[in-house]
Structure formats: C-alpha cells, structure tokens
PDB file of N, CA and C in Angstrom:
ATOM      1  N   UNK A   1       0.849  -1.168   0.000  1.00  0.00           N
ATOM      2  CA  UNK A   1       0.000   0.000   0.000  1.00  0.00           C
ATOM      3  C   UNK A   1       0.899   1.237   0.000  1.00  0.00           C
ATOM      4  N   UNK A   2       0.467   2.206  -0.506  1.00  0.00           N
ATOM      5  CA  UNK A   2       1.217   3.585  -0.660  1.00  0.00           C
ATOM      6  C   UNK A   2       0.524   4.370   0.082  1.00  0.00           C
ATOM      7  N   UNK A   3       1.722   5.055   0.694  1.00  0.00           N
ATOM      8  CA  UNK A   3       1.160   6.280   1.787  1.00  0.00           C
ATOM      9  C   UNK A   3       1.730   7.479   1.332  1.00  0.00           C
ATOM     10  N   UNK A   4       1.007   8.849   1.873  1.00  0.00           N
ATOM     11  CA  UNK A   4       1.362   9.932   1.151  1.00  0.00           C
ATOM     12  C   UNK A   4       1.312  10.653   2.604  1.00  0.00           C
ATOM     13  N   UNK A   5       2.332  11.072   3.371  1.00  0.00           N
ATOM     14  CA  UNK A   5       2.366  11.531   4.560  1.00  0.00           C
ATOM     15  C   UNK A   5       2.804  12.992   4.425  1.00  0.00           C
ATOM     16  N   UNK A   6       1.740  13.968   4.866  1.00  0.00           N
ATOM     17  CA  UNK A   6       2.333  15.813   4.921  1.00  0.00           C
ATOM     18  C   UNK A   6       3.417  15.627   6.043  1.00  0.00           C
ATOM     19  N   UNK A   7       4.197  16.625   5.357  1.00  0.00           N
ATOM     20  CA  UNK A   7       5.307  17.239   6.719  1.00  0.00           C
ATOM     21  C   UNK A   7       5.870  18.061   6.236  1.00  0.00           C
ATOM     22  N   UNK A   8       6.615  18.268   7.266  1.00  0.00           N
ATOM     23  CA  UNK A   8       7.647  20.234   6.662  1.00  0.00           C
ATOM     24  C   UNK A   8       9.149  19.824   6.960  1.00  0.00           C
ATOM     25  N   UNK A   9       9.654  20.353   6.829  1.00  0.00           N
ATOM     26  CA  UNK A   9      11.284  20.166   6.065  1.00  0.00           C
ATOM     27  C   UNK A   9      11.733  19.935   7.738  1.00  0.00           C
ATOM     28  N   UNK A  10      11.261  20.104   8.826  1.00  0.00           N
ATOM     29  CA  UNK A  10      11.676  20.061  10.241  1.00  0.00           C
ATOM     30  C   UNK A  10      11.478  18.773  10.928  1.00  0.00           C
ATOM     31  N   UNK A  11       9.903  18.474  10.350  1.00  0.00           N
ATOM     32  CA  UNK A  11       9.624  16.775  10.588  1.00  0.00           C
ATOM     33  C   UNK A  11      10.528  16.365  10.077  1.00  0.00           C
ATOM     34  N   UNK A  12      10.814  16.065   8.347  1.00  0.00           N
ATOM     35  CA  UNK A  12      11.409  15.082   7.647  1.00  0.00           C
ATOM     36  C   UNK A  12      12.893  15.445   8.600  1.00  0.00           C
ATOM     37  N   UNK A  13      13.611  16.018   8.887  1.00  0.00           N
ATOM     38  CA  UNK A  13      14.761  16.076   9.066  1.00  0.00           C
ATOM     39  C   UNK A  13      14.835  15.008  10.812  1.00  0.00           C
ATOM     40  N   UNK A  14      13.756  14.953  11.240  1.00  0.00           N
ATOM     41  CA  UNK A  14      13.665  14.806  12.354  1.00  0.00           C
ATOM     42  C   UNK A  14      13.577  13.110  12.296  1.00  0.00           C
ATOM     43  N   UNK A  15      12.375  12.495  11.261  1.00  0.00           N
ATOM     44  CA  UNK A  15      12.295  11.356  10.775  1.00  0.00           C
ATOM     45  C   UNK A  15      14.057  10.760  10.274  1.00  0.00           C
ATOM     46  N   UNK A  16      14.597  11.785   9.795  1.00  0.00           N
ATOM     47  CA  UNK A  16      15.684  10.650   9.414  1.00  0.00           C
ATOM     48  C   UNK A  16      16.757  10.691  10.277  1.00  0.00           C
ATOM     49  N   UNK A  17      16.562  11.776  11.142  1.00  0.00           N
ATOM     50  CA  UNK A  17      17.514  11.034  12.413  1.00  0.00           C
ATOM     51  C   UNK A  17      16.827  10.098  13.271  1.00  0.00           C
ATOM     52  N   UNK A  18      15.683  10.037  13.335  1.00  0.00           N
ATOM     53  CA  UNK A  18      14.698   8.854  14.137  1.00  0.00           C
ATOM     54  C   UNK A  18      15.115   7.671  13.269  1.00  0.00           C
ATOM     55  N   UNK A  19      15.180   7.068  11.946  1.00  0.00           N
ATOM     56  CA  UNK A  19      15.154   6.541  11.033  1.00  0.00           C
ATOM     57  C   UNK A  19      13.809   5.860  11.032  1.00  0.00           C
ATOM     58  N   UNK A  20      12.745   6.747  10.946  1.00  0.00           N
ATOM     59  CA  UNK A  20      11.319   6.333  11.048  1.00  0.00           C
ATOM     60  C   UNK A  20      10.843   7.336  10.980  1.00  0.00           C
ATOM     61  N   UNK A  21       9.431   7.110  10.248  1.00  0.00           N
ATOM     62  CA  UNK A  21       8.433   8.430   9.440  1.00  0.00           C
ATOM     63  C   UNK A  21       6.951   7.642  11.069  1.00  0.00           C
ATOM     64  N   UNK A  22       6.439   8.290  11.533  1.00  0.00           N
ATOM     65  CA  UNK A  22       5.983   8.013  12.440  1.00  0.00           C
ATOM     66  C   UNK A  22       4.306   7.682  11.657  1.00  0.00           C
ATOM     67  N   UNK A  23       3.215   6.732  11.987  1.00  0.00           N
ATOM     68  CA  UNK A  23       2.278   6.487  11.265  1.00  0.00           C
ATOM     69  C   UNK A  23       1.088   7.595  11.657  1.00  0.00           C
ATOM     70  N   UNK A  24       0.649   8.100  10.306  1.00  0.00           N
ATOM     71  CA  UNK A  24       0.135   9.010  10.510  1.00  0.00           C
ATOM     72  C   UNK A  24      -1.362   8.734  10.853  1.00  0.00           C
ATOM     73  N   UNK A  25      -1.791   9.856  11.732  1.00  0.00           N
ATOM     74  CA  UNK A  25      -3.589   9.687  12.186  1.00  0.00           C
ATOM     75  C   UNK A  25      -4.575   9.500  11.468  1.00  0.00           C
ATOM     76  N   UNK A  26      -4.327   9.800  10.069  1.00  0.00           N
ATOM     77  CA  UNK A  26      -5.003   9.674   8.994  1.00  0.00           C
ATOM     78  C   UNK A  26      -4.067   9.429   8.034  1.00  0.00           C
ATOM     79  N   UNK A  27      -3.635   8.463   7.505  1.00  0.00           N
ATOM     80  CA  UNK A  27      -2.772   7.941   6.201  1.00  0.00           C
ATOM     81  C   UNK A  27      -3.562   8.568   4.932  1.00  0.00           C
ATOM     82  N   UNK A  28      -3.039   8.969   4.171  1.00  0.00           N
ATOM     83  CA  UNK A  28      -3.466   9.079   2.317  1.00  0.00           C
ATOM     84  C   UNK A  28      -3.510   8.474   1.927  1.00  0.00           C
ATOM     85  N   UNK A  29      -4.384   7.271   1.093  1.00  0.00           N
ATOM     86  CA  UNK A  29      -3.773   6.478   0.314  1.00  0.00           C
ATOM     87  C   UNK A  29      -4.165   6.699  -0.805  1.00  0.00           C
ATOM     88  N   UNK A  30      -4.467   6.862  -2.306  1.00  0.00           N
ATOM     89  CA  UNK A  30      -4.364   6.745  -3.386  1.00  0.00           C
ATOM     90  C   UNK A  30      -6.091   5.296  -3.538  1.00  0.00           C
ATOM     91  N   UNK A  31      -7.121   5.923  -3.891  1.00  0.00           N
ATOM     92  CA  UNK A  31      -8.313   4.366  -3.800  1.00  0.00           C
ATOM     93  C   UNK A  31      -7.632   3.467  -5.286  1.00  0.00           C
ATOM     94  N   UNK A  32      -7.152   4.358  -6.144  1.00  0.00           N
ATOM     95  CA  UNK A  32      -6.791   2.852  -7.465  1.00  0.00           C
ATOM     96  C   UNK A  32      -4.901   3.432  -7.795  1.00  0.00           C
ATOM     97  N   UNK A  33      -4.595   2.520  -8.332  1.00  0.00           N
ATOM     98  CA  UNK A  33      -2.776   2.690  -8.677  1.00  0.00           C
ATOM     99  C   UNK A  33      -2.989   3.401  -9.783  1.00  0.00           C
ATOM    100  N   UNK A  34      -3.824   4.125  -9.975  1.00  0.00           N
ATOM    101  CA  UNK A  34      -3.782   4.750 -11.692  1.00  0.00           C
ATOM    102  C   UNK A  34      -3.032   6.399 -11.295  1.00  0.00           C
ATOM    103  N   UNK A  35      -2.281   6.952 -12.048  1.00  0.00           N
ATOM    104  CA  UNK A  35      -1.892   8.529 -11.942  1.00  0.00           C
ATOM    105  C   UNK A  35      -2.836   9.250 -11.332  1.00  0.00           C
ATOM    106  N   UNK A  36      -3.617   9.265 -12.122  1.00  0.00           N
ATOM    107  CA  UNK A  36      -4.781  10.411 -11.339  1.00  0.00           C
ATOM    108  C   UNK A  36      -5.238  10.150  -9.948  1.00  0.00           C
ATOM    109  N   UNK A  37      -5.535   8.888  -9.727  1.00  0.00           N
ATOM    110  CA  UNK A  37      -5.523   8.746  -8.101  1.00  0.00           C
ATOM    111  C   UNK A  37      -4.295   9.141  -7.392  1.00  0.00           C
ATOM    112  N   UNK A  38      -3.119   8.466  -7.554  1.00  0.00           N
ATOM    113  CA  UNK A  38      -1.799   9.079  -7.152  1.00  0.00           C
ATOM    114  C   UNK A  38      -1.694  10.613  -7.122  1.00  0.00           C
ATOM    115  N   UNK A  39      -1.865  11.648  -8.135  1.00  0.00           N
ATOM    116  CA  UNK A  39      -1.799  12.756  -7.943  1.00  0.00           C
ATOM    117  C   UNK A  39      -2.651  13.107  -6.756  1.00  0.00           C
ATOM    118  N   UNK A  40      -3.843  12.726  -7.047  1.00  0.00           N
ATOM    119  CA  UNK A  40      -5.053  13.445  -6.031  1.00  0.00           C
ATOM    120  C   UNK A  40      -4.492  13.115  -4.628  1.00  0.00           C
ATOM    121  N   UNK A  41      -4.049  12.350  -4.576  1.00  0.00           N
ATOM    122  CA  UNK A  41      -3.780  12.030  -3.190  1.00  0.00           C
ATOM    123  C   UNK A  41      -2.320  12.153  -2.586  1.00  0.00           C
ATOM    124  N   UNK A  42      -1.407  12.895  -3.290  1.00  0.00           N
ATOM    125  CA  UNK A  42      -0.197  13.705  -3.014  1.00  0.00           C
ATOM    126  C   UNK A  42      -0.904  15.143  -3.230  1.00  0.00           C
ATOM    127  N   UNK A  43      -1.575  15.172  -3.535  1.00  0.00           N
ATOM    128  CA  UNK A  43      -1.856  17.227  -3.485  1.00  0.00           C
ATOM    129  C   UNK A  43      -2.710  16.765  -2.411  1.00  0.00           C
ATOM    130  N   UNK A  44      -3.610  15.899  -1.904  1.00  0.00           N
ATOM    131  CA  UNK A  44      -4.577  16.476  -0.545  1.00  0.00           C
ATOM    132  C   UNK A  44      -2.942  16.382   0.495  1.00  0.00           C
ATOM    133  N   UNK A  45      -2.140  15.337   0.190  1.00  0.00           N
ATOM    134  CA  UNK A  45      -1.288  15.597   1.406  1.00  0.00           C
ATOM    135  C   UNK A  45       0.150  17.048   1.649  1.00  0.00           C
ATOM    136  N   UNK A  46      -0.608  17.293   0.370  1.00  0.00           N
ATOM    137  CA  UNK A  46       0.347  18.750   0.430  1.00  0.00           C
ATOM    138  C   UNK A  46      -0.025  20.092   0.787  1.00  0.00           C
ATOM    139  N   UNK A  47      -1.863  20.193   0.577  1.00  0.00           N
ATOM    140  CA  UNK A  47      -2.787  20.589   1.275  1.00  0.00           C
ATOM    141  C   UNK A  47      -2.845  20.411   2.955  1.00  0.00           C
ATOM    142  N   UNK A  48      -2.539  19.083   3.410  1.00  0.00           N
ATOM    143  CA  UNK A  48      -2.365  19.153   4.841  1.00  0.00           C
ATOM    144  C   UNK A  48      -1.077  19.905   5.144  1.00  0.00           C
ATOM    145  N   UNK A  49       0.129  19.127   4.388  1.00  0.00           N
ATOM    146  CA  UNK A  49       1.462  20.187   4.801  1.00  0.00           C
ATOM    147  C   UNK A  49       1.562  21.502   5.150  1.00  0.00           C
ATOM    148  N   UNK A  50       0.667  22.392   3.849  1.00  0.00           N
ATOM    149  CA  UNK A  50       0.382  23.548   3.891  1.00  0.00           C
ATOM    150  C   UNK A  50      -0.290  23.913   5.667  1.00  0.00           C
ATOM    151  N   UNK A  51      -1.501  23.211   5.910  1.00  0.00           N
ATOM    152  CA  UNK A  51      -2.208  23.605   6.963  1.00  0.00           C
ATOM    153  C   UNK A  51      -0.736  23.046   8.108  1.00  0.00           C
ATOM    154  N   UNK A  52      -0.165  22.360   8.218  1.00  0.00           N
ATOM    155  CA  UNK A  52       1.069  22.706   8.988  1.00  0.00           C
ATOM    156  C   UNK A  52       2.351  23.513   9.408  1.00  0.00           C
ATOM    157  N   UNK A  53       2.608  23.835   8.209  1.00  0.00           N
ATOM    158  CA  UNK A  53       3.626  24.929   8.002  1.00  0.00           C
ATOM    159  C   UNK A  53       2.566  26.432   8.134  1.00  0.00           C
ATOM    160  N   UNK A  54       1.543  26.180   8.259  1.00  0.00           N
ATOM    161  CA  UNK A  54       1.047  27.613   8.481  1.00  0.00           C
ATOM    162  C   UNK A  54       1.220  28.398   7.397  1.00  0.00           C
ATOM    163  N   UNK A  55       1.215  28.490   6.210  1.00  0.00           N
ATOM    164  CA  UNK A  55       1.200  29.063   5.041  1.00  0.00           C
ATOM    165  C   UNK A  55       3.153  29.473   4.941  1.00  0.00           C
ATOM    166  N   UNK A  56       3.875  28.994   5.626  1.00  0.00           N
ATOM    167  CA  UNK A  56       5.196  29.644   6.075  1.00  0.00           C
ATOM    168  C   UNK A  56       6.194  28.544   5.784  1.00  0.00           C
ATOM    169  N   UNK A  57       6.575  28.402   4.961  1.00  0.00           N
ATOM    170  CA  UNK A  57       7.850  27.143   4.583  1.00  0.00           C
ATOM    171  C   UNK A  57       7.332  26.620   3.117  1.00  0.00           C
ATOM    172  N   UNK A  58       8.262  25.463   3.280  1.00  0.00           N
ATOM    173  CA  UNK A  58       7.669  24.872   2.462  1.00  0.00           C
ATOM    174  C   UNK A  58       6.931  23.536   2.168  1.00  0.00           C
ATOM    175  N   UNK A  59       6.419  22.924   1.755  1.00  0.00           N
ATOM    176  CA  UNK A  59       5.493  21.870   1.553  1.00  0.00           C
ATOM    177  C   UNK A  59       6.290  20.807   1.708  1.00  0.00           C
ATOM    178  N   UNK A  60       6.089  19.354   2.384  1.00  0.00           N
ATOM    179  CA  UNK A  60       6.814  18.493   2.100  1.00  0.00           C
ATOM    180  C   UNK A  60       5.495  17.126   2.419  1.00  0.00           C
ATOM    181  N   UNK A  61       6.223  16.253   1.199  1.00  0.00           N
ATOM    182  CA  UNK A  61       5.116  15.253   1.066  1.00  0.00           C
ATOM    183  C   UNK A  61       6.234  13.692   1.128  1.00  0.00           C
ATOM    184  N   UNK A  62       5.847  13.278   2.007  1.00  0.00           N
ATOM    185  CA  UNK A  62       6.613  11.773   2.096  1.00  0.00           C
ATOM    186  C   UNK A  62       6.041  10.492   1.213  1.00  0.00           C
ATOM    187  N   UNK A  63       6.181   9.654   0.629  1.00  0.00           N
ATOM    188  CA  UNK A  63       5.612   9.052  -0.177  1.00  0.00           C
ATOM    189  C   UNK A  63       6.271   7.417   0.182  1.00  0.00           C
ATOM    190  N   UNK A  64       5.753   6.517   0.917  1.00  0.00           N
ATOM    191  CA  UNK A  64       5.946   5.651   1.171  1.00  0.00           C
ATOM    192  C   UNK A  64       5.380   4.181   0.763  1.00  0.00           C
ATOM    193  N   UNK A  65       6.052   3.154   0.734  1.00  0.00           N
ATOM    194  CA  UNK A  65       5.376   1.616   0.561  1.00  0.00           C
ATOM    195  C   UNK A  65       5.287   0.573   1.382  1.00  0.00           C
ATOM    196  N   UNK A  66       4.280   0.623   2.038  1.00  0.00           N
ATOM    197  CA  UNK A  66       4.225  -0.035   3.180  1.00  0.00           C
ATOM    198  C   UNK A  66       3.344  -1.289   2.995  1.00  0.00           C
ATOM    199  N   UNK A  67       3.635  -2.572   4.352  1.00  0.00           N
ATOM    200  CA  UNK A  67       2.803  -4.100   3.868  1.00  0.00           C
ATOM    201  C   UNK A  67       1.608  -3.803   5.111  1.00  0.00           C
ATOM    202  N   UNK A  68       1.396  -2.861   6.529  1.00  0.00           N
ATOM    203  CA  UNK A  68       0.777  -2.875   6.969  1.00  0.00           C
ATOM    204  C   UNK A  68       0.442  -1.423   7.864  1.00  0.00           C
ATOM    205  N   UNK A  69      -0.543  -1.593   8.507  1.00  0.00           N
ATOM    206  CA  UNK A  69      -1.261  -0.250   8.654  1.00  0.00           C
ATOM    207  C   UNK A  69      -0.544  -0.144   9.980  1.00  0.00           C
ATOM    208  N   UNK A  70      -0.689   1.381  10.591  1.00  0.00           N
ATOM    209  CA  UNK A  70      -0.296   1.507  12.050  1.00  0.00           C
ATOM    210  C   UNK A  70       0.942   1.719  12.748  1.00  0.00           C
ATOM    211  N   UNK A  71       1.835   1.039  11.934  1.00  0.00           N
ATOM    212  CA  UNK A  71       3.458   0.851  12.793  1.00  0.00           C
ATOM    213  C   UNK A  71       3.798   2.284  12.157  1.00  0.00           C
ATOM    214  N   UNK A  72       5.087   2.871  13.054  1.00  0.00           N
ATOM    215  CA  UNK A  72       5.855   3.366  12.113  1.00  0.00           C
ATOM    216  C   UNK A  72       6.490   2.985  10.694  1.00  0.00           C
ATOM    217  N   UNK A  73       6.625   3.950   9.716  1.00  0.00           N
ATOM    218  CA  UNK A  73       6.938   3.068   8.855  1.00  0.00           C
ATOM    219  C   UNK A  73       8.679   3.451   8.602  1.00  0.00           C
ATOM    220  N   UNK A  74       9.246   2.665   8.492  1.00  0.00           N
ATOM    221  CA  UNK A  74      10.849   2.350   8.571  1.00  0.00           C
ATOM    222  C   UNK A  74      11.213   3.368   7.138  1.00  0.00           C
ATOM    223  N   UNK A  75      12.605   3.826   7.289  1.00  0.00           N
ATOM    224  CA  UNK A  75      13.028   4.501   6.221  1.00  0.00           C
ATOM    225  C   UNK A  75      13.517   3.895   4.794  1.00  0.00           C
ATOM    226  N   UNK A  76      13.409   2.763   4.930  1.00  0.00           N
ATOM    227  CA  UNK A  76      13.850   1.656   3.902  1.00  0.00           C
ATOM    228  C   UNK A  76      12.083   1.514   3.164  1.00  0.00           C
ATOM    229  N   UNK A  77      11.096   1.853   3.480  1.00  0.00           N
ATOM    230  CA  UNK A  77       9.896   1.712   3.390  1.00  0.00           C
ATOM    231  C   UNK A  77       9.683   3.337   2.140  1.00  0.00           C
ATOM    232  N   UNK A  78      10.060   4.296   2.772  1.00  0.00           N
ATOM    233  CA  UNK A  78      10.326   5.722   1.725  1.00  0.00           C
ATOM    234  C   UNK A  78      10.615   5.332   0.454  1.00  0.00           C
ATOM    235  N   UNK A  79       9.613   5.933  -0.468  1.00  0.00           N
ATOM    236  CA  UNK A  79      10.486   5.698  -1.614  1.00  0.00           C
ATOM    237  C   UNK A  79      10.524   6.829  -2.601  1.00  0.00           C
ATOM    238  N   UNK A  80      10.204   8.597  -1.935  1.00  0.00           N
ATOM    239  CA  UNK A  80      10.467   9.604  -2.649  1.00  0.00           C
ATOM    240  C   UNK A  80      10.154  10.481  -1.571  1.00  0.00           C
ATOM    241  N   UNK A  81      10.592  11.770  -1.906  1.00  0.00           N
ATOM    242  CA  UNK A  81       9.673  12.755  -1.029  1.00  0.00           C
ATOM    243  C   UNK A  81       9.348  13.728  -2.372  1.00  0.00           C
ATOM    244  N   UNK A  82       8.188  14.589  -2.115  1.00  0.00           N
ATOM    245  CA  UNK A  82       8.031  15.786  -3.011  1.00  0.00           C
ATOM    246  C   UNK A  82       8.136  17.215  -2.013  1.00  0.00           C
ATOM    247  N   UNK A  83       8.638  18.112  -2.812  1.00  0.00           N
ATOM    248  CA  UNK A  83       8.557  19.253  -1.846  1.00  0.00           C
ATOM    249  C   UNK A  83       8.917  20.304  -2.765  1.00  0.00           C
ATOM    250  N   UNK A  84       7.966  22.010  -2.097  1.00  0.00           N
ATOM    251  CA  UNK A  84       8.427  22.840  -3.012  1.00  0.00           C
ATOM    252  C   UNK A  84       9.829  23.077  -2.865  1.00  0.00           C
ATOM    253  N   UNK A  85      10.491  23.770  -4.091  1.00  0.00           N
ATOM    254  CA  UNK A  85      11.329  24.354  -4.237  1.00  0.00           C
ATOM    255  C   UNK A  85      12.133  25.271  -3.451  1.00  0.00           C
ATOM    256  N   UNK A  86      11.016  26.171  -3.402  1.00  0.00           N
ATOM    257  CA  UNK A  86      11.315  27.467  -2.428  1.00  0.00           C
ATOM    258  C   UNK A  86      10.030  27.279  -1.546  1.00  0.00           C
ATOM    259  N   UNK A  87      10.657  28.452  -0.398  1.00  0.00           N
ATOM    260  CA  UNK A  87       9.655  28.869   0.320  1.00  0.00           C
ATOM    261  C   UNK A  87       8.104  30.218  -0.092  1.00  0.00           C
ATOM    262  N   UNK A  88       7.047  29.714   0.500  1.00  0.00           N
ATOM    263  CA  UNK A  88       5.663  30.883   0.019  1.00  0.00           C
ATOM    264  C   UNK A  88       5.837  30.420  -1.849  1.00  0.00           C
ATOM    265  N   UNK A  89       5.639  28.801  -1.973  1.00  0.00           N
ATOM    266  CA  UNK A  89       4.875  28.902  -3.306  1.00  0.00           C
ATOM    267  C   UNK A  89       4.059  29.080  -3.529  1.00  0.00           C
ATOM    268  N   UNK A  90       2.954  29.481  -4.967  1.00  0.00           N
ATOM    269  CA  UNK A  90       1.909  29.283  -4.875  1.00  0.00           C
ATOM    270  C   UNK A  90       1.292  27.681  -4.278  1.00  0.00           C
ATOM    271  N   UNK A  91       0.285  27.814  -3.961  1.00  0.00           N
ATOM    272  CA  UNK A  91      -0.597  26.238  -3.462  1.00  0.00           C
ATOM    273  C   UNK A  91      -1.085  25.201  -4.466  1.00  0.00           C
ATOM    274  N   UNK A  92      -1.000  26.126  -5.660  1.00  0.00           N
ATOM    275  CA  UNK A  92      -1.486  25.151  -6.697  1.00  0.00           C
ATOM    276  C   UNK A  92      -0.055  24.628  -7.633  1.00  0.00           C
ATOM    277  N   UNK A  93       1.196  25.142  -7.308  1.00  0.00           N
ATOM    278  CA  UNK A  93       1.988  24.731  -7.800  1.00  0.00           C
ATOM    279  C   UNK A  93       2.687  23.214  -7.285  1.00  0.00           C
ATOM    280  N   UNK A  94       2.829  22.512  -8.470  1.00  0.00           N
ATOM    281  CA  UNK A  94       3.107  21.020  -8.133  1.00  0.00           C
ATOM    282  C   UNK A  94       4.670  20.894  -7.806  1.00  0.00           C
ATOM    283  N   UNK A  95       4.382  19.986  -6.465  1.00  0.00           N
ATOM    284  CA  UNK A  95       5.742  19.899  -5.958  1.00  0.00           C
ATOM    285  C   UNK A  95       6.762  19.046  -6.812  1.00  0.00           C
ATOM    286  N   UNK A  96       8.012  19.389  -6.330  1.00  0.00           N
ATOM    287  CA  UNK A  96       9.317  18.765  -6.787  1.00  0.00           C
ATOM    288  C   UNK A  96       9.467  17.185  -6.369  1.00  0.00           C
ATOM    289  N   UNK A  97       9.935  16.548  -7.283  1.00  0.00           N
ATOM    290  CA  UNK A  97      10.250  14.950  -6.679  1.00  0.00           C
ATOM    291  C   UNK A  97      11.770  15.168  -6.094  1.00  0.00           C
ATOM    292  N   UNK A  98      11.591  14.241  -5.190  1.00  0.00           N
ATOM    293  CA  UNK A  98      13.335  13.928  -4.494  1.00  0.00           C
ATOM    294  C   UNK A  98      13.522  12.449  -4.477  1.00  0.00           C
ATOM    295  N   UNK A  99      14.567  11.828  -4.669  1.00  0.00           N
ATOM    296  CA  UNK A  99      14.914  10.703  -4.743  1.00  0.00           C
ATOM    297  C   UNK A  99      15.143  10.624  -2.789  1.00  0.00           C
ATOM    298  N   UNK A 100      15.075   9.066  -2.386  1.00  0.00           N
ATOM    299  CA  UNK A 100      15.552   9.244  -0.535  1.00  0.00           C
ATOM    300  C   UNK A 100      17.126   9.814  -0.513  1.00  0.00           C
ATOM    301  N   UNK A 101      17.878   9.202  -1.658  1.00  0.00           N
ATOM    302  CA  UNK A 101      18.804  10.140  -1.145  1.00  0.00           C
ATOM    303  C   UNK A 101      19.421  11.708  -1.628  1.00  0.00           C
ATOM    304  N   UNK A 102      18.330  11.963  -1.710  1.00  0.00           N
ATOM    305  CA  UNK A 102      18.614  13.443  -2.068  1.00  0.00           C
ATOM    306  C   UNK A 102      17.825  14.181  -0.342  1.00  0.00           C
ATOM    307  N   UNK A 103      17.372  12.992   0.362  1.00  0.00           N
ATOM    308  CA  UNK A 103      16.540  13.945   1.647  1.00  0.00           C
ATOM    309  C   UNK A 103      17.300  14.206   2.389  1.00  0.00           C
ATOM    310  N   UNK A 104      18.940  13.975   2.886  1.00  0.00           N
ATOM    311  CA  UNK A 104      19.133  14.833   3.564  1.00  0.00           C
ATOM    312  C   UNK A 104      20.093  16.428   3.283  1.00  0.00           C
ATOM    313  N   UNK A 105      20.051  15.687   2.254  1.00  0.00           N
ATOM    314  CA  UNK A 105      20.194  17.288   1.297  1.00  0.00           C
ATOM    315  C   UNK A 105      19.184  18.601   1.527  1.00  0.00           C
ATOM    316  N   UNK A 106      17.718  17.527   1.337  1.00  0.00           N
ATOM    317  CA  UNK A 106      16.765  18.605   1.227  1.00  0.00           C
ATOM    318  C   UNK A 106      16.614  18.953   2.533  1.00  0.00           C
ATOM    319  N   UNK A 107      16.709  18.616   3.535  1.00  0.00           N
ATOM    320  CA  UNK A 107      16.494  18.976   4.937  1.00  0.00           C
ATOM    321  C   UNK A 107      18.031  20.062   5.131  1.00  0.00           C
ATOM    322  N   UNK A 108      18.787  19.712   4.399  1.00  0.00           N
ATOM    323  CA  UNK A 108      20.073  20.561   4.995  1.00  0.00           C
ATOM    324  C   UNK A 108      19.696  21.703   4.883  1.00  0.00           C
ATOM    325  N   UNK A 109      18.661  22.454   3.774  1.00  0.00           N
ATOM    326  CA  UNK A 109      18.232  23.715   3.878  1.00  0.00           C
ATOM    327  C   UNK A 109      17.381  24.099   4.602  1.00  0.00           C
ATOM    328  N   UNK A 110      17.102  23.367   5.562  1.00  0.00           N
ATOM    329  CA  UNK A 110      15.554  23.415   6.540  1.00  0.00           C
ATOM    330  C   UNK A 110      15.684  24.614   7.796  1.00  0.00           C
TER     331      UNK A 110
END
C-alpha cells in the first residue's frame, strides 16, 4: 500500500535522524494505482502540509510503501519525497520529486 504523509522540512529532518516516518492519524492512500488517483492524493497531502507549516515554509510530502497499517513506517519503506522548491509557493503549484537520497540534502536547507 502507498502512503502519502504531509510534513515540513523540520519533521522530515527529524524522521531521518529517528530513522522512522511516524504512522500518521489519517494515512493518504491513493483508492486505485492509476496517476490520477496518485496525484489526487499527493496534493490532498500537500494541502495538509500547507495547513502545517502555516502558510510559512515549504510543503513536504513523504511518499511511502508499506505491507501494513499503524506501525511506524521504517526509512527503507520511503520511496520519494516531493517538496516545493522554495519557500511561500503558490498552493497550486506542483511539488518537486526527491529521490531518498537526495533527503538529507533537502532537509540541509531546513
């Protein structure tokens, strides 16, 4: 199953010194494997990001593959993050892909 977890560049940095994305209260998941479900369900979780960062940072979307519900899910489980570019994008602008190891790169600017 694929999870689409909001966070801000302070979580994720925090997750990979934990080496664990913590399971979220409400998971995203994507209802069919087709693109358009996938999109829809990385923009509602970038929509939550937003309502976290307080309109103030930038967006960050964890994108994970997980076999079961509930646990934390392990960093070997990650298999991208998206996040804007810069900080105060527009909301409708589609985030950036990151490979896992480009995340602690992306956190180095956090």
């Amino acid at each position: 199953m694929r999870v689409y977890v909001p966070a801000s560049l302070e979580l994720l940095a925090d997750w990979l010194s934990a080496g664990e994305v913590p399971w979220p209260a409400e998971p995203i998941s994507p209802p069919d494997d087709d693109e358009e479900s996938e999109y829809a369900a990385l923009m509602t979780a970038a929509d939550e990001s937003a309502e976290l960062i307080g309109g103030a940072g930038r967006r960050v979307v964890v994108v994970a593959e997980v076999a079961s519900e509930g646990r934390p899910i392990a960093l070997r489980r990650v298999v991208a993050a998206h996040a804007d570019v810069e900080d105060f994008t527009d909301p409708d602008d589609d985030l950036a892909w990151f490979a896992t190891q480009e995340l602690p790169e992306l956190v180095g600017g956090a």
